[in-house]
PDB file of C-alpha atoms in Angstrom:
ATOM      1  CA  UNK A  39      50.527 153.063 143.184  1.00  0.00           C
ATOM      2  CA  UNK A  40      46.828 154.652 142.554  1.00  0.00           C
ATOM      3  CA  UNK A  41      46.637 157.737 144.733  1.00  0.00           C
ATOM      4  CA  UNK A  42      42.647 156.255 145.626  1.00  0.00           C
ATOM      5  CA  UNK A  43      44.393 153.125 146.745  1.00  0.00           C
ATOM      6  CA  UNK A  44      46.427 154.730 149.063  1.00  0.00           C
ATOM      7  CA  UNK A  45      43.978 157.404 150.753  1.00  0.00           C
ATOM      8  CA  UNK A  46      41.055 154.675 150.691  1.00  0.00           C
ATOM      9  CA  UNK A  47      42.991 151.455 151.646  1.00  0.00           C
ATOM     10  CA  UNK A  48      46.489 151.759 152.279  1.00  0.00           C
ATOM     11  CA  UNK A  49      45.824 154.748 154.686  1.00  0.00           C
ATOM     12  CA  UNK A  50      43.538 153.502 156.751  1.00  0.00           C
ATOM     13  CA  UNK A  51      45.201 150.115 157.155  1.00  0.00           C
ATOM     14  CA  UNK A  52      48.377 152.215 158.098  1.00  0.00           C
ATOM     15  CA  UNK A  53      45.810 154.601 160.932  1.00  0.00           C
ATOM     16  CA  UNK A  54      44.746 151.220 162.625  1.00  0.00           C
ATOM     17  CA  UNK A  55      48.114 149.429 162.725  1.00  0.00           C
ATOM     18  CA  UNK A  56      49.766 152.252 164.193  1.00  0.00           C
ATOM     19  CA  UNK A  57      46.449 152.864 166.825  1.00  0.00           C
ATOM     20  CA  UNK A  58      46.803 149.087 167.526  1.00  0.00           C
ATOM     21  CA  UNK A  59      50.745 149.726 168.274  1.00  0.00           C
ATOM     22  CA  UNK A  60      49.172 152.342 171.081  1.00  0.00           C
ATOM     23  CA  UNK A  61      46.862 150.199 172.460  1.00  0.00           C
ATOM     24  CA  UNK A  62      49.727 147.491 172.826  1.00  0.00           C
ATOM     25  CA  UNK A  63      51.537 149.630 174.809  1.00  0.00           C
ATOM     26  CA  UNK A  64      48.652 150.883 177.004  1.00  0.00           C
ATOM     27  CA  UNK A  65      47.074 149.410 179.854  1.00  0.00           C
ATOM     28  CA  UNK A  66      44.020 150.227 181.897  1.00  0.00           C
ATOM     29  CA  UNK A  67      46.183 151.849 184.552  1.00  0.00           C
ATOM     30  CA  UNK A  68      47.303 154.621 182.117  1.00  0.00           C
ATOM     31  CA  UNK A  69      43.679 155.506 181.601  1.00  0.00           C
ATOM     32  CA  UNK A  70      43.373 155.587 185.447  1.00  0.00           C
ATOM     33  CA  UNK A  71      46.891 157.542 186.044  1.00  0.00           C
ATOM     34  CA  UNK A  72      44.967 160.987 184.768  1.00  0.00           C
ATOM     35  CA  UNK A  73      42.866 160.768 187.856  1.00  0.00           C
ATOM     36  CA  UNK A  74      46.033 160.483 190.225  1.00  0.00           C
ATOM     37  CA  UNK A  75      47.856 163.574 188.458  1.00  0.00           C
ATOM     38  CA  UNK A  76      44.174 165.893 187.662  1.00  0.00           C
ATOM     39  CA  UNK A  77      45.826 169.388 187.613  1.00  0.00           C
ATOM     40  CA  UNK A  78      48.266 168.034 184.801  1.00  0.00           C
ATOM     41  CA  UNK A  79      46.366 165.826 182.822  1.00  0.00           C
ATOM     42  CA  UNK A  80      43.266 167.851 183.028  1.00  0.00           C
ATOM     43  CA  UNK A  81      44.968 171.047 181.947  1.00  0.00           C
ATOM     44  CA  UNK A  82      46.923 169.342 179.425  1.00  0.00           C
ATOM     45  CA  UNK A  83      43.790 167.512 177.728  1.00  0.00           C
ATOM     46  CA  UNK A  84      41.902 170.806 177.879  1.00  0.00           C
ATOM     47  CA  UNK A  85      44.943 172.522 176.074  1.00  0.00           C
ATOM     48  CA  UNK A  86      44.895 170.047 173.314  1.00  0.00           C
ATOM     49  CA  UNK A  87      41.093 170.271 172.800  1.00  0.00           C
ATOM     50  CA  UNK A  88      40.588 173.795 173.373  1.00  0.00           C
ATOM     51  CA  UNK A  89      43.351 176.062 173.104  1.00  0.00           C
ATOM     52  CA  UNK A  90      45.384 174.051 170.088  1.00  0.00           C
ATOM     53  CA  UNK A  91      42.556 174.680 167.621  1.00  0.00           C
ATOM     54  CA  UNK A  92      42.108 178.471 169.059  1.00  0.00           C
ATOM     55  CA  UNK A  93      45.914 178.921 168.013  1.00  0.00           C
ATOM     56  CA  UNK A  94      45.319 177.360 164.685  1.00  0.00           C
ATOM     57  CA  UNK A  95      42.291 179.960 163.995  1.00  0.00           C
ATOM     58  CA  UNK A  96      44.787 182.868 164.919  1.00  0.00           C
ATOM     59  CA  UNK A  97      47.622 181.105 162.587  1.00  0.00           C
ATOM     60  CA  UNK A  98      45.675 180.566 159.716  1.00  0.00           C
ATOM     61  CA  UNK A  99      43.732 183.988 159.918  1.00  0.00           C
ATOM     62  CA  UNK A 100      46.508 186.026 160.781  1.00  0.00           C
ATOM     63  CA  UNK A 101      48.960 184.166 158.158  1.00  0.00           C
ATOM     64  CA  UNK A 102      45.956 184.712 155.676  1.00  0.00           C
ATOM     65  CA  UNK A 103      46.094 181.156 154.325  1.00  0.00           C
ATOM     66  CA  UNK A 104      43.807 180.118 151.064  1.00  0.00           C
ATOM     67  CA  UNK A 105      40.708 178.683 152.303  1.00  0.00           C
ATOM     68  CA  UNK A 106      41.382 175.214 151.550  1.00  0.00           C
ATOM     69  CA  UNK A 107      44.735 175.407 153.080  1.00  0.00           C
ATOM     70  CA  UNK A 108      43.247 176.831 156.106  1.00  0.00           C
ATOM     71  CA  UNK A 109      40.867 173.896 156.773  1.00  0.00           C
ATOM     72  CA  UNK A 110      43.862 171.170 156.559  1.00  0.00           C
ATOM     73  CA  UNK A 111      45.589 173.350 159.311  1.00  0.00           C
ATOM     74  CA  UNK A 112      42.375 173.286 161.510  1.00  0.00           C
ATOM     75  CA  UNK A 113      41.915 169.271 161.237  1.00  0.00           C
ATOM     76  CA  UNK A 114      45.530 169.293 162.144  1.00  0.00           C
ATOM     77  CA  UNK A 115      44.709 171.175 165.445  1.00  0.00           C
ATOM     78  CA  UNK A 116      41.518 169.057 165.731  1.00  0.00           C
ATOM     79  CA  UNK A 117      43.893 165.694 165.881  1.00  0.00           C
ATOM     80  CA  UNK A 118      45.876 166.107 169.054  1.00  0.00           C
ATOM     81  CA  UNK A 119      48.422 163.676 170.524  1.00  0.00           C
ATOM     82  CA  UNK A 120      49.476 160.287 169.115  1.00  0.00           C
ATOM     83  CA  UNK A 121      52.183 157.682 169.606  1.00  0.00           C
ATOM     84  CA  UNK A 122      54.791 160.057 167.910  1.00  0.00           C
ATOM     85  CA  UNK A 123      54.398 162.603 171.237  1.00  0.00           C
ATOM     86  CA  UNK A 124      54.967 160.007 173.378  1.00  0.00           C
ATOM     87  CA  UNK A 125      58.357 159.011 171.840  1.00  0.00           C
ATOM     88  CA  UNK A 126      59.366 162.489 171.655  1.00  0.00           C
ATOM     89  CA  UNK A 127      58.533 162.729 174.872  1.00  0.00           C
ATOM     90  CA  UNK A 128      60.534 159.762 175.694  1.00  0.00           C
ATOM     91  CA  UNK A 129      63.640 161.072 174.106  1.00  0.00           C
ATOM     92  CA  UNK A 130      63.451 164.508 175.532  1.00  0.00           C
ATOM     93  CA  UNK A 131      63.533 163.184 178.910  1.00  0.00           C
ATOM     94  CA  UNK A 132      60.017 164.653 179.767  1.00  0.00           C
ATOM     95  CA  UNK A 133      57.238 162.792 181.784  1.00  0.00           C
ATOM     96  CA  UNK A 134      56.544 159.611 179.273  1.00  0.00           C
ATOM     97  CA  UNK A 135      53.865 158.305 182.062  1.00  0.00           C
ATOM     98  CA  UNK A 136      51.834 161.660 181.618  1.00  0.00           C
ATOM     99  CA  UNK A 137      52.008 161.741 177.932  1.00  0.00           C
ATOM    100  CA  UNK A 138      51.096 158.068 177.636  1.00  0.00           C
ATOM    101  CA  UNK A 139      47.969 158.810 179.969  1.00  0.00           C
ATOM    102  CA  UNK A 140      47.002 162.091 177.882  1.00  0.00           C
ATOM    103  CA  UNK A 141      47.323 160.144 174.638  1.00  0.00           C
ATOM    104  CA  UNK A 142      45.198 157.194 176.095  1.00  0.00           C
ATOM    105  CA  UNK A 143      42.030 159.788 176.871  1.00  0.00           C
ATOM    106  CA  UNK A 144      42.581 161.989 173.958  1.00  0.00           C
ATOM    107  CA  UNK A 145      42.318 159.412 171.691  1.00  0.00           C
ATOM    108  CA  UNK A 146      39.154 158.582 172.736  1.00  0.00           C
ATOM    109  CA  UNK A 147      37.577 161.809 172.750  1.00  0.00           C
ATOM    110  CA  UNK A 148      39.026 163.447 169.663  1.00  0.00           C
ATOM    111  CA  UNK A 149      36.837 160.825 167.300  1.00  0.00           C
ATOM    112  CA  UNK A 150      33.912 162.515 168.239  1.00  0.00           C
ATOM    113  CA  UNK A 151      34.960 166.355 168.624  1.00  0.00           C
ATOM    114  CA  UNK A 152      36.911 166.183 165.158  1.00  0.00           C
ATOM    115  CA  UNK A 153      34.181 165.912 162.625  1.00  0.00           C
ATOM    116  CA  UNK A 154      31.879 168.272 164.356  1.00  0.00           C
ATOM    117  CA  UNK A 155      34.733 171.058 164.254  1.00  0.00           C
ATOM    118  CA  UNK A 156      35.668 170.263 161.261  1.00  0.00           C
ATOM    119  CA  UNK A 157      32.294 171.174 159.600  1.00  0.00           C
ATOM    120  CA  UNK A 158      32.428 174.604 161.720  1.00  0.00           C
ATOM    121  CA  UNK A 159      35.666 175.304 159.789  1.00  0.00           C
ATOM    122  CA  UNK A 160      34.767 174.105 156.272  1.00  0.00           C
ATOM    123  CA  UNK A 161      31.471 176.369 156.991  1.00  0.00           C
ATOM    124  CA  UNK A 162      33.709 179.498 157.834  1.00  0.00           C
ATOM    125  CA  UNK A 163      36.074 179.130 155.109  1.00  0.00           C
ATOM    126  CA  UNK A 164      34.618 177.530 152.214  1.00  0.00           C
ATOM    127  CA  UNK A 165      31.334 177.873 152.762  1.00  0.00           C
ATOM    128  CA  UNK A 166      28.219 174.901 152.330  1.00  0.00           C
ATOM    129  CA  UNK A 167      29.424 173.630 149.041  1.00  0.00           C
ATOM    130  CA  UNK A 168      28.013 170.093 147.338  1.00  0.00           C
ATOM    131  CA  UNK A 169      31.376 169.112 146.626  1.00  0.00           C
ATOM    132  CA  UNK A 170      32.611 169.980 150.257  1.00  0.00           C
ATOM    133  CA  UNK A 171      29.910 168.406 152.191  1.00  0.00           C
ATOM    134  CA  UNK A 172      31.241 166.442 155.411  1.00  0.00           C
ATOM    135  CA  UNK A 173      29.717 163.251 156.458  1.00  0.00           C
ATOM    136  CA  UNK A 174      29.316 163.994 160.282  1.00  0.00           C
ATOM    137  CA  UNK A 175      28.044 160.117 161.597  1.00  0.00           C
ATOM    138  CA  UNK A 176      29.704 158.364 159.569  1.00  0.00           C
ATOM    139  CA  UNK A 177      33.252 160.326 159.921  1.00  0.00           C
ATOM    140  CA  UNK A 178      32.673 159.438 163.679  1.00  0.00           C
ATOM    141  CA  UNK A 179      32.031 155.806 162.890  1.00  0.00           C
ATOM    142  CA  UNK A 180      34.913 155.894 160.578  1.00  0.00           C
ATOM    143  CA  UNK A 181      37.752 157.179 163.316  1.00  0.00           C
ATOM    144  CA  UNK A 182      35.776 154.986 165.975  1.00  0.00           C
ATOM    145  CA  UNK A 183      36.919 151.947 163.797  1.00  0.00           C
ATOM    146  CA  UNK A 184      40.267 153.421 163.047  1.00  0.00           C
ATOM    147  CA  UNK A 185      41.255 154.538 166.295  1.00  0.00           C
ATOM    148  CA  UNK A 186      39.433 153.650 169.606  1.00  0.00           C
ATOM    149  CA  UNK A 187      38.714 149.826 168.388  1.00  0.00           C
ATOM    150  CA  UNK A 188      42.338 149.029 167.674  1.00  0.00           C
ATOM    151  CA  UNK A 189      43.310 150.797 171.018  1.00  0.00           C
ATOM    152  CA  UNK A 190      40.622 148.775 172.805  1.00  0.00           C
ATOM    153  CA  UNK A 191      41.853 145.658 171.225  1.00  0.00           C
ATOM    154  CA  UNK A 192      45.826 146.362 171.876  1.00  0.00           C
ATOM    155  CA  UNK A 193      44.858 147.349 175.478  1.00  0.00           C
ATOM    156  CA  UNK A 194      42.901 144.062 176.094  1.00  0.00           C
ATOM    157  CA  UNK A 195      45.473 141.980 174.694  1.00  0.00           C
ATOM    158  CA  UNK A 196      48.285 143.892 176.944  1.00  0.00           C
ATOM    159  CA  UNK A 197      46.024 143.133 180.221  1.00  0.00           C
ATOM    160  CA  UNK A 198      45.793 139.651 178.873  1.00  0.00           C
ATOM    161  CA  UNK A 199      48.952 138.745 177.685  1.00  0.00           C
ATOM    162  CA  UNK A 200      51.403 141.496 178.853  1.00  0.00           C
ATOM    163  CA  UNK A 201      54.784 139.839 177.597  1.00  0.00           C
ATOM    164  CA  UNK A 202      53.140 138.824 174.097  1.00  0.00           C
ATOM    165  CA  UNK A 203      52.289 142.640 174.090  1.00  0.00           C
ATOM    166  CA  UNK A 204      55.571 143.718 174.704  1.00  0.00           C
ATOM    167  CA  UNK A 205      56.822 141.296 171.815  1.00  0.00           C
ATOM    168  CA  UNK A 206      54.616 142.241 169.513  1.00  0.00           C
ATOM    169  CA  UNK A 207      54.954 146.132 169.775  1.00  0.00           C
ATOM    170  CA  UNK A 208      58.234 146.332 167.404  1.00  0.00           C
ATOM    171  CA  UNK A 209      56.974 144.381 164.581  1.00  0.00           C
ATOM    172  CA  UNK A 210      53.480 146.522 164.715  1.00  0.00           C
ATOM    173  CA  UNK A 211      55.401 149.675 164.634  1.00  0.00           C
ATOM    174  CA  UNK A 212      57.738 148.418 161.438  1.00  0.00           C
ATOM    175  CA  UNK A 213      54.314 147.461 159.858  1.00  0.00           C
ATOM    176  CA  UNK A 214      53.209 151.013 160.454  1.00  0.00           C
ATOM    177  CA  UNK A 215      56.151 153.137 159.302  1.00  0.00           C
ATOM    178  CA  UNK A 216      55.804 150.647 155.935  1.00  0.00           C
ATOM    179  CA  UNK A 217      52.344 151.731 155.554  1.00  0.00           C
ATOM    180  CA  UNK A 218      53.304 155.300 156.548  1.00  0.00           C
ATOM    181  CA  UNK A 219      55.750 155.408 154.044  1.00  0.00           C
ATOM    182  CA  UNK A 220      53.360 154.502 151.232  1.00  0.00           C
ATOM    183  CA  UNK A 221      51.072 156.825 152.145  1.00  0.00           C
ATOM    184  CA  UNK A 222      53.584 159.830 152.225  1.00  0.00           C
ATOM    185  CA  UNK A 223      55.063 158.517 148.517  1.00  0.00           C
ATOM    186  CA  UNK A 224      51.222 158.268 147.405  1.00  0.00           C
ATOM    187  CA  UNK A 225      50.400 161.851 148.502  1.00  0.00           C
ATOM    188  CA  UNK A 226      53.650 163.165 147.521  1.00  0.00           C
ATOM    189  CA  UNK A 227      53.316 162.126 143.990  1.00  0.00           C
ATOM    190  CA  UNK A 228      49.641 163.392 143.843  1.00  0.00           C
ATOM    191  CA  UNK A 229      50.867 166.751 144.811  1.00  0.00           C
ATOM    192  CA  UNK A 230      54.349 166.443 143.358  1.00  0.00           C
ATOM    193  CA  UNK A 231      53.854 169.576 140.848  1.00  0.00           C
ATOM    194  CA  UNK A 232      52.343 172.023 143.401  1.00  0.00           C
ATOM    195  CA  UNK A 233      54.550 170.676 146.359  1.00  0.00           C
ATOM    196  CA  UNK A 234      57.127 173.595 146.163  1.00  0.00           C
ATOM    197  CA  UNK A 235      54.410 176.094 146.155  1.00  0.00           C
ATOM    198  CA  UNK A 236      52.315 174.336 148.895  1.00  0.00           C
ATOM    199  CA  UNK A 237      55.361 174.236 151.337  1.00  0.00           C
ATOM    200  CA  UNK A 238      56.005 178.111 150.580  1.00  0.00           C
ATOM    201  CA  UNK A 239      51.929 178.636 151.307  1.00  0.00           C
ATOM    202  CA  UNK A 240      51.610 177.011 154.563  1.00  0.00           C
ATOM    203  CA  UNK A 241      55.223 176.180 156.018  1.00  0.00           C
ATOM    204  CA  UNK A 242      55.553 179.241 157.694  1.00  0.00           C
ATOM    205  CA  UNK A 243      51.979 179.023 159.165  1.00  0.00           C
ATOM    206  CA  UNK A 244      52.873 175.247 160.071  1.00  0.00           C
ATOM    207  CA  UNK A 245      56.296 176.250 161.990  1.00  0.00           C
ATOM    208  CA  UNK A 246      54.558 179.190 163.516  1.00  0.00           C
ATOM    209  CA  UNK A 247      51.726 176.708 165.083  1.00  0.00           C
ATOM    210  CA  UNK A 248      54.360 174.760 166.283  1.00  0.00           C
ATOM    211  CA  UNK A 249      56.029 176.917 168.208  1.00  0.00           C
ATOM    212  CA  UNK A 250      53.138 179.004 169.583  1.00  0.00           C
ATOM    213  CA  UNK A 251      51.493 175.661 170.899  1.00  0.00           C
ATOM    214  CA  UNK A 252      54.429 174.622 172.669  1.00  0.00           C
ATOM    215  CA  UNK A 253      55.300 177.923 174.384  1.00  0.00           C
ATOM    216  CA  UNK A 254      51.814 178.966 175.302  1.00  0.00           C
ATOM    217  CA  UNK A 255      51.415 175.201 176.761  1.00  0.00           C
ATOM    218  CA  UNK A 256      55.019 175.425 178.581  1.00  0.00           C
ATOM    219  CA  UNK A 257      54.055 178.670 180.084  1.00  0.00           C
ATOM    220  CA  UNK A 258      50.764 177.885 180.915  1.00  0.00           C
ATOM    221  CA  UNK A 259      52.273 174.811 182.641  1.00  0.00           C
ATOM    222  CA  UNK A 260      54.495 176.856 184.549  1.00  0.00           C
ATOM    223  CA  UNK A 261      52.246 179.245 185.999  1.00  0.00           C
ATOM    224  CA  UNK A 262      49.855 176.102 187.114  1.00  0.00           C
ATOM    225  CA  UNK A 263      52.902 175.215 189.242  1.00  0.00           C
ATOM    226  CA  UNK A 264      53.895 171.995 187.558  1.00  0.00           C
ATOM    227  CA  UNK A 265      57.255 170.883 187.408  1.00  0.00           C
ATOM    228  CA  UNK A 266      59.966 171.567 184.296  1.00  0.00           C
ATOM    229  CA  UNK A 267      59.438 167.745 183.162  1.00  0.00           C
ATOM    230  CA  UNK A 268      55.551 168.127 183.162  1.00  0.00           C
ATOM    231  CA  UNK A 269      55.584 171.368 181.568  1.00  0.00           C
ATOM    232  CA  UNK A 270      58.160 169.978 179.084  1.00  0.00           C
ATOM    233  CA  UNK A 271      55.583 167.258 178.378  1.00  0.00           C
ATOM    234  CA  UNK A 272      52.462 169.363 177.971  1.00  0.00           C
ATOM    235  CA  UNK A 273      54.482 171.562 175.587  1.00  0.00           C
ATOM    236  CA  UNK A 274      55.258 168.550 173.368  1.00  0.00           C
ATOM    237  CA  UNK A 275      51.705 167.263 173.679  1.00  0.00           C
ATOM    238  CA  UNK A 276      50.078 170.364 172.771  1.00  0.00           C
ATOM    239  CA  UNK A 277      53.016 171.156 169.954  1.00  0.00           C
ATOM    240  CA  UNK A 278      52.673 167.873 168.430  1.00  0.00           C
ATOM    241  CA  UNK A 279      49.658 166.616 166.236  1.00  0.00           C
ATOM    242  CA  UNK A 280      48.518 163.293 165.093  1.00  0.00           C
ATOM    243  CA  UNK A 281      49.221 163.460 161.354  1.00  0.00           C
ATOM    244  CA  UNK A 282      47.718 160.487 160.407  1.00  0.00           C
ATOM    245  CA  UNK A 283      44.223 161.470 161.592  1.00  0.00           C
ATOM    246  CA  UNK A 284      44.504 164.532 159.911  1.00  0.00           C
ATOM    247  CA  UNK A 285      45.609 162.671 156.741  1.00  0.00           C
ATOM    248  CA  UNK A 286      42.652 160.356 157.191  1.00  0.00           C
ATOM    249  CA  UNK A 287      39.694 162.881 157.311  1.00  0.00           C
ATOM    250  CA  UNK A 288      41.662 165.207 154.577  1.00  0.00           C
ATOM    251  CA  UNK A 289      42.751 162.719 152.174  1.00  0.00           C
ATOM    252  CA  UNK A 290      40.180 159.697 152.695  1.00  0.00           C
ATOM    253  CA  UNK A 291      37.162 161.167 154.043  1.00  0.00           C
ATOM    254  CA  UNK A 292      37.155 164.335 152.288  1.00  0.00           C
ATOM    255  CA  UNK A 293      39.289 163.602 149.546  1.00  0.00           C
ATOM    256  CA  UNK A 294      41.129 166.617 149.056  1.00  0.00           C
ATOM    257  CA  UNK A 295      44.689 166.403 147.725  1.00  0.00           C
ATOM    258  CA  UNK A 296      45.685 170.509 149.044  1.00  0.00           C
ATOM    259  CA  UNK A 297      44.348 169.342 152.793  1.00  0.00           C
ATOM    260  CA  UNK A 298      46.241 166.187 152.835  1.00  0.00           C
ATOM    261  CA  UNK A 299      49.350 167.914 151.988  1.00  0.00           C
ATOM    262  CA  UNK A 300      49.285 169.771 154.487  1.00  0.00           C
ATOM    263  CA  UNK A 301      49.064 167.402 156.937  1.00  0.00           C
ATOM    264  CA  UNK A 302      51.794 165.951 155.132  1.00  0.00           C
ATOM    265  CA  UNK A 303      53.814 168.923 155.106  1.00  0.00           C
ATOM    266  CA  UNK A 304      53.440 169.210 158.690  1.00  0.00           C
ATOM    267  CA  UNK A 305      54.756 165.228 159.194  1.00  0.00           C
ATOM    268  CA  UNK A 306      57.877 166.693 157.685  1.00  0.00           C
ATOM    269  CA  UNK A 307      58.459 169.822 159.263  1.00  0.00           C
ATOM    270  CA  UNK A 308      57.487 168.867 163.079  1.00  0.00           C
ATOM    271  CA  UNK A 309      60.345 166.723 162.806  1.00  0.00           C
ATOM    272  CA  UNK A 310      62.772 169.639 163.099  1.00  0.00           C
ATOM    273  CA  UNK A 311      61.806 171.477 166.054  1.00  0.00           C
ATOM    274  CA  UNK A 312      61.350 167.786 167.970  1.00  0.00           C
ATOM    275  CA  UNK A 313      64.907 166.648 166.968  1.00  0.00           C
ATOM    276  CA  UNK A 314      66.070 170.186 168.304  1.00  0.00           C
ATOM    277  CA  UNK A 315      64.454 170.071 171.393  1.00  0.00           C
ATOM    278  CA  UNK A 316      65.916 166.217 171.912  1.00  0.00           C
ATOM    279  CA  UNK A 317      69.423 167.180 171.113  1.00  0.00           C
ATOM    280  CA  UNK A 318      68.996 170.575 173.390  1.00  0.00           C
ATOM    281  CA  UNK A 319      67.595 168.179 176.514  1.00  0.00           C
ATOM    282  CA  UNK A 320      69.804 165.144 176.364  1.00  0.00           C
ATOM    283  CA  UNK A 321      72.960 167.731 175.906  1.00  0.00           C
ATOM    284  CA  UNK A 322      71.860 169.908 178.715  1.00  0.00           C
ATOM    285  CA  UNK A 323      73.713 168.666 182.033  1.00  0.00           C
ATOM    286  CA  UNK A 324      71.220 169.961 184.582  1.00  0.00           C
ATOM    287  CA  UNK A 325      68.542 168.626 182.353  1.00  0.00           C
ATOM    288  CA  UNK A 326      70.401 164.856 182.470  1.00  0.00           C
ATOM    289  CA  UNK A 327      71.193 165.434 186.033  1.00  0.00           C
ATOM    290  CA  UNK A 328      67.709 166.072 186.845  1.00  0.00           C
ATOM    291  CA  UNK A 329      66.138 162.575 184.909  1.00  0.00           C
TER     292      UNK A 329
END
């Protein structure tokens, strides 16, 4: 399958389907729940939108990533949260309600902040070159269409038909997985010759970013006197990014295979620490007893 078709058609369809699934699992109460726990929610959202990009900048600079890969890594940090972090939080016995409410709010904010911050990164690492011009307003509109619109549709359907929304969640998730598999195959084929080199170049930086983000969020949450489940949830929310949105920006809008490969590599590597965390949390008798 042609790589252009993958990035221009299949990937947007995949992201729209994923965000529709997120919306079907949300209700208006999930958005208002943020107000019920202002410290935990505000701290988590602030770290997702502010701390994470700072950590990404530090990692990209210290690891001396090539400019294109540095921008790809930064785009990841501008796309926090997502359905994956909700699932990992649930499996790791975290505070799922807190995770979902944070995802609901961040998913509405990120489409506006991501394009603006991406422009700054392109100027910093690549300069204002004609072949890397970034259309801010069209990107905002595309991200709104791919994220906020399907979430709004899903929430509205959930509010009106909760039973039907619950039944639709599974087939929508299956469809999302199929779409993403096509995307992964397409981008992997496009970068097959350079994939080992790309993984060697950006893999350590991605692992470092995940570890620093999780630990920083977990420690800050403890200093804020949040309980262990909330601290764990904030660690997951800050440590797990929305690779789908990053792929959309890098592969569809910027049409840069190397940047898209960074998001793809992240989507693979993030499963390792996530799986270890889930296993630890479920095998730890103290955690099991507390939850």
